């Protein structure tokens, strides 16, 4: 039995979208400790999955097996073998389509476990391999790179449709900083065909806007993270969020994906929280604080002000490690080996 745990990701912003430019997308994001996806995989006669997001997990497993068989037909690595089945038990997963990258994290976790079952252990399959085997990375690659590395990720966009965007920077995030995640249960973000249609109809991002967002990332966010300068990081993060939101306003109804999210952001900003934004298509909002006590007080305040539950407002920290892989001979005895 193989257990894989993976952090989720916050997407701080897409940097480029213009069909006339050679390189598209690119962006910056952060892997966070909570919420997490945890799954256990063992050999079986067929592919079957249980728990939250089970149909998607089973689909990813079947896709992996099919692509893996095609790869083995070309060249079989030492000890590698085809896969005829797997039992997948998902023990923890957040609600999908909330801006936390759960689809990519689930896909990468399934791929990592399936690779272990197939004998491709010891890092023989890297991020590009795993993403390709489960069909991820069509646009953003922050979650795929973050699955392996954790931390603050900057990726450079896609020059070729089939290639995974390259990771430009992986930077450990200050461990003492805390992020309050606000995900109203009444809202859901873009996904699937809705997301594809949004990209098809949104206007191109002007070159000068991309240039300004890149300046905010490289001369604002990144050095501030390295220097552990919370105020500078927060101001640059909010400025980036505003510009990203303006780029997507025509397809999501405003800088934020719903009026409720705009009200929450306004409330947080008026309360002195500088680093506030929406992750990807939302509805998850993030609010950056410097320590646990400040985060706890803020979480309680937001819950009371907007009548949200404890499940809708959680506190997390950055995950600077990435996925965790454990092997065990039975489910009661799980030990980390990779």
Short mmCIF file of C-alpha atoms in Angstrom, two decimals:
data_model
loop_
_atom_site.label_atom_id
_atom_site.label_comp_id
_atom_site.label_asym_id
_atom_site.label_seq_id
_atom_site.Cartn_x
_atom_site.Cartn_y
_atom_site.Cartn_z
CA UNK A 1 0.00 0.00 0.00
CA UNK A 2 1.24 3.47 -0.92
CA UNK A 3 0.08 6.68 0.72
CA UNK A 4 0.56 10.05 -1.00
CA UNK A 5 -0.11 13.40 0.66
CA UNK A 6 -0.02 16.62 -1.28
CA UNK A 7 -0.53 20.27 -0.36
CA UNK A 8 -2.96 22.45 -2.29
CA UNK A 9 -1.96 25.59 -4.14
CA UNK A 10 -2.90 29.24 -4.18
CA UNK A 11 -2.66 30.89 -7.58
CA UNK A 12 -1.66 34.53 -7.16
CA UNK A 13 -1.85 35.49 -10.79
CA UNK A 14 -1.53 34.69 -14.47
CA UNK A 15 1.06 36.91 -16.16
CA UNK A 16 0.39 36.68 -19.90
CA UNK A 17 -2.41 35.84 -22.30
CA UNK A 18 -2.04 37.18 -25.82
CA UNK A 19 -2.21 34.93 -28.92
CA UNK A 20 0.18 37.28 -30.74
CA UNK A 21 2.94 36.61 -28.20
CA UNK A 22 5.21 33.56 -28.38
CA UNK A 23 4.82 32.58 -24.71
CA UNK A 24 1.49 32.29 -22.92
CA UNK A 25 0.34 32.06 -19.29
CA UNK A 26 3.16 31.98 -16.75
CA UNK A 27 2.38 32.87 -13.17
CA UNK A 28 3.13 32.80 -9.48
CA UNK A 29 1.59 30.77 -6.67
CA UNK A 30 2.14 29.21 -3.27
CA UNK A 31 1.73 25.70 -1.90
CA UNK A 32 -0.11 25.57 1.45
CA UNK A 33 -0.28 22.97 4.23
CA UNK A 34 -4.07 23.03 4.49
CA UNK A 35 -6.23 21.76 2.96
CA UNK A 36 -4.50 18.58 1.78
CA UNK A 37 -5.26 15.64 -0.46
CA UNK A 38 -4.42 12.28 1.09
CA UNK A 39 -4.90 9.00 -0.74
CA UNK A 40 -3.84 5.37 -0.41
CA UNK A 41 -3.32 3.07 -3.37
CA UNK A 42 -2.87 -0.69 -3.50
CA UNK A 43 -2.78 -3.26 -6.34
CA UNK A 44 -6.14 -4.56 -7.60
CA UNK A 45 -7.70 -6.43 -10.53
CA UNK A 46 -9.34 -3.29 -11.92
CA UNK A 47 -9.27 0.45 -11.33
CA UNK A 48 -11.62 1.57 -8.59
CA UNK A 49 -11.68 4.61 -6.28
CA UNK A 50 -13.52 5.50 -3.08
CA UNK A 51 -14.01 8.74 -1.16
CA UNK A 52 -14.26 12.39 -2.24
CA UNK A 53 -13.43 13.03 -5.92
CA UNK A 54 -13.40 9.26 -6.52
CA UNK A 55 -14.60 9.39 -10.18
CA UNK A 56 -11.82 11.80 -11.11
CA UNK A 57 -9.21 9.71 -9.29
CA UNK A 58 -10.32 6.60 -11.16
CA UNK A 59 -10.20 8.49 -14.46
CA UNK A 60 -6.67 9.73 -13.74
CA UNK A 61 -5.58 6.18 -12.86
CA UNK A 62 -6.95 4.77 -16.12
CA UNK A 63 -5.33 7.59 -18.11
CA UNK A 64 -2.00 6.94 -16.41
CA UNK A 65 -2.20 3.19 -17.13
CA UNK A 66 -3.01 3.74 -20.79
CA UNK A 67 -0.23 6.27 -21.32
CA UNK A 68 2.18 4.15 -19.28
CA UNK A 69 1.50 1.11 -21.46
CA UNK A 70 2.27 3.18 -24.57
CA UNK A 71 5.51 4.35 -22.99
CA UNK A 72 6.53 0.82 -22.04
CA UNK A 73 5.91 -0.30 -25.62
CA UNK A 74 8.60 2.14 -26.73
CA UNK A 75 11.11 1.47 -23.95
CA UNK A 76 10.78 -0.46 -20.70
CA UNK A 77 12.92 0.80 -17.79
CA UNK A 78 14.45 -1.73 -15.42
CA UNK A 79 11.81 -3.30 -13.11
CA UNK A 80 9.00 -1.25 -14.68
CA UNK A 81 5.77 -3.12 -15.40
CA UNK A 82 2.31 -2.42 -16.89
CA UNK A 83 -0.67 -1.77 -14.65
CA UNK A 84 -3.96 -3.66 -14.83
CA UNK A 85 -5.67 -2.17 -11.81
CA UNK A 86 -5.46 -0.22 -8.56
CA UNK A 87 -7.64 0.44 -5.54
CA UNK A 88 -7.60 4.12 -4.58
CA UNK A 89 -8.93 5.29 -1.22
CA UNK A 90 -9.11 9.08 -0.85
CA UNK A 91 -9.18 9.89 2.85
CA UNK A 92 -8.96 13.68 2.60
CA UNK A 93 -9.71 16.21 -0.13
CA UNK A 94 -11.16 19.73 -0.18
CA UNK A 95 -14.20 20.70 -2.18
CA UNK A 96 -13.23 20.88 -5.89
CA UNK A 97 -13.46 23.97 -8.11
CA UNK A 98 -12.63 26.45 -5.35
CA UNK A 99 -9.37 27.86 -6.72
CA UNK A 100 -7.08 25.51 -4.77
CA UNK A 101 -5.87 23.41 -7.70
CA UNK A 102 -7.44 20.20 -6.41
CA UNK A 103 -7.69 18.63 -9.88
CA UNK A 104 -3.98 18.90 -10.55
CA UNK A 105 -2.99 17.86 -7.04
CA UNK A 106 -5.26 14.80 -7.19
CA UNK A 107 -3.93 13.90 -10.63
CA UNK A 108 -0.30 14.24 -9.55
CA UNK A 109 -0.93 12.26 -6.35
CA UNK A 110 -2.58 9.43 -8.30
CA UNK A 111 0.25 9.49 -10.85
CA UNK A 112 2.92 9.36 -8.15
CA UNK A 113 1.26 6.39 -6.47
CA UNK A 114 0.68 4.59 -9.77
CA UNK A 115 4.31 5.11 -10.71
CA UNK A 116 5.32 3.40 -7.47
CA UNK A 117 3.01 0.46 -8.24
CA UNK A 118 4.51 0.24 -11.73
CA UNK A 119 8.05 0.04 -10.40
CA UNK A 120 9.08 3.54 -11.51
CA UNK A 121 10.50 4.43 -8.10
CA UNK A 122 13.42 6.49 -6.89
CA UNK A 123 12.56 9.60 -8.87
CA UNK A 124 12.72 8.02 -12.33
CA UNK A 125 9.65 10.02 -13.35
CA UNK A 126 9.89 13.79 -12.92
CA UNK A 127 7.25 16.49 -12.95
CA UNK A 128 7.00 16.65 -16.75
CA UNK A 129 6.59 12.87 -16.95
CA UNK A 130 3.87 12.61 -14.30
CA UNK A 131 1.92 15.60 -15.61
CA UNK A 132 1.98 14.16 -19.14
CA UNK A 133 0.92 10.69 -17.98
CA UNK A 134 -2.27 12.09 -16.44
CA UNK A 135 -2.86 14.89 -18.96
CA UNK A 136 -2.23 17.94 -16.77
CA UNK A 137 -0.43 21.24 -17.44
CA UNK A 138 -2.47 22.62 -20.34
CA UNK A 139 -2.10 26.13 -18.90
CA UNK A 140 -0.73 26.73 -15.41
CA UNK A 141 2.09 24.52 -14.10
CA UNK A 142 2.32 25.97 -10.58
CA UNK A 143 0.49 23.03 -9.02
CA UNK A 144 2.52 20.44 -10.90
CA UNK A 145 5.87 21.96 -9.90
CA UNK A 146 4.59 22.69 -6.41
CA UNK A 147 3.59 19.05 -5.97
CA UNK A 148 7.26 18.11 -6.19
CA UNK A 149 8.91 21.13 -4.56
CA UNK A 150 6.49 23.08 -2.37
CA UNK A 151 7.03 26.75 -1.57
CA UNK A 152 6.58 29.86 -3.67
CA UNK A 153 6.63 28.94 -7.38
CA UNK A 154 7.17 31.18 -10.41
CA UNK A 155 6.69 29.49 -13.78
CA UNK A 156 7.56 30.86 -17.19
CA UNK A 157 4.58 30.06 -19.37
CA UNK A 158 4.15 27.86 -22.42
CA UNK A 159 5.95 28.37 -25.71
CA UNK A 160 4.83 25.04 -27.16
CA UNK A 161 1.34 23.68 -26.59
CA UNK A 162 2.48 20.20 -25.51
CA UNK A 163 5.27 21.23 -23.14
CA UNK A 164 4.86 21.87 -19.42
CA UNK A 165 5.67 25.45 -18.44
CA UNK A 166 9.18 25.60 -16.94
CA UNK A 167 9.69 26.42 -13.29
CA UNK A 168 11.81 29.58 -13.03
CA UNK A 169 11.93 30.00 -9.24
CA UNK A 170 11.18 27.88 -6.20
CA UNK A 171 11.56 29.88 -3.01
CA UNK A 172 10.89 28.75 0.55
CA UNK A 173 8.16 30.89 2.10
CA UNK A 174 8.46 32.35 5.62
CA UNK A 175 7.26 29.58 7.92
CA UNK A 176 5.93 31.97 10.58
CA UNK A 177 3.56 33.76 8.21
CA UNK A 178 -0.03 32.54 8.22
CA UNK A 179 -2.69 32.63 5.54
CA UNK A 180 -6.41 32.80 6.29
CA UNK A 181 -8.37 31.03 3.55
CA UNK A 182 -11.99 32.07 3.06
CA UNK A 183 -14.11 29.80 0.84
CA UNK A 184 -17.85 30.55 1.00
CA UNK A 185 -19.75 27.29 0.53
CA UNK A 186 -22.38 28.99 -1.62
CA UNK A 187 -19.88 29.78 -4.40
CA UNK A 188 -17.98 27.71 -6.97
CA UNK A 189 -15.26 28.71 -9.44
CA UNK A 190 -14.79 28.19 -13.17
CA UNK A 191 -13.71 24.74 -14.37
CA UNK A 192 -13.89 22.43 -17.37
CA UNK A 193 -15.76 23.82 -20.40
CA UNK A 194 -16.64 26.97 -18.50
CA UNK A 195 -12.94 27.72 -18.00
CA UNK A 196 -12.11 26.90 -21.62
CA UNK A 197 -14.88 29.23 -22.84
CA UNK A 198 -13.66 31.99 -20.52
CA UNK A 199 -10.19 31.91 -22.04
CA UNK A 200 -11.69 31.78 -25.52
CA UNK A 201 -13.73 34.96 -24.98
CA UNK A 202 -11.56 37.11 -22.69
CA UNK A 203 -9.56 39.92 -24.32
CA UNK A 204 -5.77 39.59 -24.64
CA UNK A 205 -3.66 40.96 -21.81
CA UNK A 206 -1.77 43.99 -23.18
CA UNK A 207 2.01 43.73 -23.23
CA UNK A 208 2.41 46.70 -20.89
CA UNK A 209 0.12 45.06 -18.31
CA UNK A 210 2.16 41.84 -18.46
CA UNK A 211 5.32 43.94 -18.03
CA UNK A 212 3.91 45.62 -14.92
CA UNK A 213 2.79 42.31 -13.41
CA UNK A 214 6.23 40.81 -14.04
CA UNK A 215 7.78 43.83 -12.34
CA UNK A 216 5.57 43.29 -9.30
CA UNK A 217 6.61 39.64 -9.15
CA UNK A 218 10.35 40.00 -9.72
CA UNK A 219 10.95 43.33 -7.96
CA UNK A 220 8.20 43.10 -5.35
CA UNK A 221 6.97 39.68 -4.29
CA UNK A 222 10.10 37.58 -4.75
CA UNK A 223 12.66 39.80 -2.97
CA UNK A 224 10.15 40.54 -0.19
CA UNK A 225 9.66 36.80 0.41
CA UNK A 226 13.43 36.28 0.55
CA UNK A 227 13.86 39.22 2.94
CA UNK A 228 10.80 38.15 4.99
CA UNK A 229 9.29 41.60 4.50
CA UNK A 230 5.58 40.99 5.10
CA UNK A 231 4.38 44.53 4.40
CA UNK A 232 6.18 44.88 1.06
CA UNK A 233 5.11 41.39 0.00
CA UNK A 234 1.50 42.11 0.95
CA UNK A 235 1.34 45.41 -0.94
CA UNK A 236 2.85 43.87 -4.07
CA UNK A 237 0.49 40.90 -3.79
CA UNK A 238 -2.59 43.09 -3.61
CA UNK A 239 -1.39 45.24 -6.51
CA UNK A 240 -0.81 42.10 -8.58
CA UNK A 241 -4.25 40.78 -7.66
CA UNK A 242 -5.92 43.98 -8.79
CA UNK A 243 -4.23 43.88 -12.19
CA UNK A 244 -4.96 40.19 -12.67
CA UNK A 245 -8.58 40.75 -11.65
CA UNK A 246 -8.94 43.56 -14.16
CA UNK A 247 -7.70 41.22 -16.92
CA UNK A 248 -10.33 38.61 -16.04
CA UNK A 249 -13.17 40.98 -15.10
CA UNK A 250 -15.00 40.54 -18.40
CA UNK A 251 -15.38 36.78 -17.92
CA UNK A 252 -15.85 36.54 -14.14
CA UNK A 253 -18.05 39.59 -13.57
CA UNK A 254 -15.53 41.87 -11.89
CA UNK A 255 -12.11 41.93 -10.26
CA UNK A 256 -13.46 39.22 -7.95
CA UNK A 257 -15.72 36.34 -8.95
CA UNK A 258 -18.75 37.37 -6.87
CA UNK A 259 -20.08 40.43 -5.02
CA UNK A 260 -19.70 38.60 -1.69
CA UNK A 261 -15.97 38.16 -2.33
CA UNK A 262 -15.61 41.86 -3.11
CA UNK A 263 -17.34 42.73 0.17
CA UNK A 264 -15.04 40.43 2.13
CA UNK A 265 -11.93 41.90 0.46
CA UNK A 266 -13.10 45.45 1.20
CA UNK A 267 -13.75 44.53 4.82
CA UNK A 268 -10.31 42.94 5.22
CA UNK A 269 -8.54 45.89 3.63
CA UNK A 270 -10.41 48.38 5.78
CA UNK A 271 -9.34 46.31 8.79
CA UNK A 272 -5.66 46.76 7.91
CA UNK A 273 -4.90 43.49 6.09
CA UNK A 274 -2.81 44.45 3.06
CA UNK A 275 -2.16 41.09 1.39
CA UNK A 276 -5.58 40.00 0.17
CA UNK A 277 -6.66 38.36 -3.07
CA UNK A 278 -8.55 35.63 -4.91
CA UNK A 279 -6.88 32.35 -5.80
CA UNK A 280 -7.34 31.50 -9.49
CA UNK A 281 -11.05 31.63 -10.44
CA UNK A 282 -12.04 31.57 -6.76
CA UNK A 283 -14.10 31.50 -4.73
CA UNK A 284 -11.23 31.01 -2.24
CA UNK A 285 -9.82 34.26 -0.92
CA UNK A 286 -6.49 34.50 0.91
CA UNK A 287 -5.49 37.00 3.59
CA UNK A 288 -1.84 37.11 4.63
CA UNK A 289 -0.83 37.67 8.26
CA UNK A 290 2.45 37.59 10.14
CA UNK A 291 1.66 35.10 12.90
CA UNK A 292 -0.78 32.54 14.30
CA UNK A 293 -2.50 34.82 16.83
CA UNK A 294 -3.26 37.50 14.26
CA UNK A 295 -4.61 34.85 11.90
CA UNK A 296 -6.83 33.32 14.59
CA UNK A 297 -8.33 36.69 15.51
CA UNK A 298 -8.90 37.52 11.85
CA UNK A 299 -10.54 34.17 11.14
CA UNK A 300 -12.97 34.56 14.05
CA UNK A 301 -13.78 38.11 12.97
CA UNK A 302 -14.51 37.11 9.36
CA UNK A 303 -16.66 34.18 10.45
CA UNK A 304 -18.78 36.42 12.66
CA UNK A 305 -19.02 39.32 10.22
CA UNK A 306 -20.10 37.21 7.23
CA UNK A 307 -21.83 34.33 9.06
CA UNK A 308 -19.38 31.73 7.80
CA UNK A 309 -18.61 28.35 9.36
CA UNK A 310 -15.26 27.08 10.63
CA UNK A 311 -15.03 24.91 7.50
CA UNK A 312 -15.36 28.03 5.32
CA UNK A 313 -12.55 29.93 7.10
CA UNK A 314 -9.34 28.08 7.87
CA UNK A 315 -5.79 29.02 8.83
CA UNK A 316 -2.81 27.57 7.04
CA UNK A 317 0.91 28.06 6.51
CA UNK A 318 3.07 27.60 3.47
CA UNK A 319 4.14 24.07 2.57
CA UNK A 320 7.81 24.24 1.63
CA UNK A 321 8.23 20.50 1.14
CA UNK A 322 5.79 19.25 -1.48
CA UNK A 323 4.35 15.75 -1.69
CA UNK A 324 4.98 13.06 0.90
CA UNK A 325 5.07 9.41 -0.14
CA UNK A 326 4.81 6.53 2.34
CA UNK A 327 4.94 2.75 1.90
CA UNK A 328 3.46 0.14 4.22
CA UNK A 329 2.64 -3.54 4.23
CA UNK A 330 -0.77 -2.78 5.74
CA UNK A 331 -2.92 0.27 6.45
CA UNK A 332 -2.07 0.26 10.18
CA UNK A 333 1.64 0.56 9.57
CA UNK A 334 2.52 3.50 7.34
CA UNK A 335 6.14 4.64 7.21
CA UNK A 336 7.63 7.35 5.07
CA UNK A 337 10.22 6.12 2.62
CA UNK A 338 10.28 8.76 -0.15
#
